[in-house]
Amino acid sequence: MSITQKLLLGLALSLSLTACGGGKQPAFWNVTDSRFYKGTEGPYYFIGTNMWYGPLLASDTYAADPERLAAELDSLKAVGMTNLRVLVGADGSDGIYSKVEPTLQKAPGEYDENVFVGLDRFLVELGKRDMSAVLYLNNAWEWSGGFGQYLEWAGVGKALSTVDANWREYCERNSQFSTNARAKEMFADHVRTVVSRVNTVTGKPYSEDPAIFSWQICNEPRFFLARDEIREDFVQWLFSTAALIKSIDPNHMVSTGSEGSLGCEGEMDTFIRVHQCPDIDYLTMHIWPLNWSWVSKDSLGEDLQRAIDNTDEYIAAHIEAAETVGKPLVLEEFGFPRDGFAFAKGTPVTLRDRYYGNAFAHLLKSAQEGGVFSGINFWTFGGLAEQNPEHIMWQKGDDYCGDPAQEQQGLNSVYLSDRSTIDLIRDCCRRLGAEAGSLR
């Protein structure tokens, strides 16, 4: 798609954007009475998306595409999605299969400023549109470096991939992050660098930027093996990292990025304990019907109802946990493949729409009742990306489709051309706005 076509599509989808007028600084997001508020205004309930690649489109690298970024942000705003979950940056060397690139932290404490400036610009673009981002700082999985990369830097051995290692080997290796003091200290240094950064565009510290919804410790943090010493070190690592972030930036919320009880090796008590930490502001959960074997790629339609039933049960259990803790809950990752396990842009999404609609219904119900279930970020936004028909997996030079490099491009992507899904999201955002407005 040409730059002109991208801009025209963004314009066609756009509503009038509400700019921040009169130089007045918007308030910071916070939790009040177990709900999300912006300053003193609220409560808010939202549908957003995952857009891990957003800052790369604003970078000074080969990945830059500022026209696409502007058009996509305008279109998201028009649909009603103003909360984006975004990767701060990947870790380690470029050119590694299954890892997204270009990476931000090339070696411990060594950053590519051409990548970092993309995050600066991305936050500025969000601020122009009164949008906000959840910024996650680490990853339990290899697709952005994460636990495995820090362990490699700590001398444990070359980072493992779920493609090359069996599951037991992968868990044994990555479980060591929770107990490896050197790996955790290098990550703490990374936290200090990012959270204390001064935006090169505005000249203001990130801590003063209202476009940040929350800092997130990790994408899907896990201790991987249910052993007492690993579990305890894992919990203490989350506590200490949350406290570190708050000591640098007391203005913004902190979240874990947890999948929920499944991300705590099935231990709901551990999930609750983690989120009772006073420096962690809200609970998160993820739901993956395909990855968790609730559906099979060969029988998506036949298995759909089972996926919905299991999803209903998982959401209900985590709402109960959030009520116990007294904090909001966000379903910040979930996805469903295209019909027939197809990847190509334009193929049907009938099953996905039904699955999404069921998840949205839970959020609408919570908004109607003033409940703690407060937000949804679906995985993932493909926007205006054009797929390379010769590549099933991402390769350098391809558009970012939302799915990370180790997955089939288009597997979970929601493109702006997926009109039925976009219309479903738009309608739910409108209804959420009406329901939340009635509570104020």
Short mmCIF file of C-alpha atoms in Angstrom, two decimals, residues 26-31 36-39 41-46 82-83 130-133 210-214 251-253 281:
data_model
loop_
_atom_site.label_atom_id
_atom_site.label_comp_id
_atom_site.label_asym_id
_atom_site.label_seq_id
_atom_site.Cartn_x
_atom_site.Cartn_y
_atom_site.Cartn_z
CA PRO A 26 -3.69 15.93 31.17
CA ALA A 27 -3.85 14.06 34.45
CA PHE A 28 -2.13 10.75 35.13
CA TRP A 29 -3.92 7.42 35.12
CA ASN A 30 -4.53 5.95 38.57
CA VAL A 31 -6.68 3.52 40.54
CA PHE A 36 -9.34 3.29 36.60
CA TYR A 37 -9.43 7.08 36.73
CA LYS A 38 -7.63 9.76 34.79
CA GLY A 39 -6.83 12.29 37.45
CA GLU A 41 -12.26 11.69 36.19
CA GLY A 42 -13.68 8.20 35.91
CA PRO A 43 -14.26 5.36 36.14
CA TYR A 44 -13.03 4.31 32.71
CA TYR A 45 -13.54 1.01 30.88
CA PHE A 46 -11.72 0.41 27.61
CA THR A 82 -6.90 4.65 22.91
CA ASN A 83 -5.00 2.17 25.12
CA ASP A 130 -4.97 11.76 24.01
CA MET A 131 -3.97 8.09 23.83
CA SER A 132 -1.86 6.08 26.27
CA ALA A 133 0.46 3.08 26.36
CA PRO A 210 0.66 11.42 30.79
CA ALA A 211 0.75 9.27 27.64
CA ILE A 212 2.11 6.42 29.76
CA PHE A 213 -0.77 4.39 31.18
CA SER A 214 1.48 2.09 33.19
CA ASN A 251 3.33 9.30 38.87
CA HIS A 252 2.53 6.19 36.86
CA MET A 253 0.91 2.87 37.61
CA ASP A 281 -1.71 -1.17 40.83
#
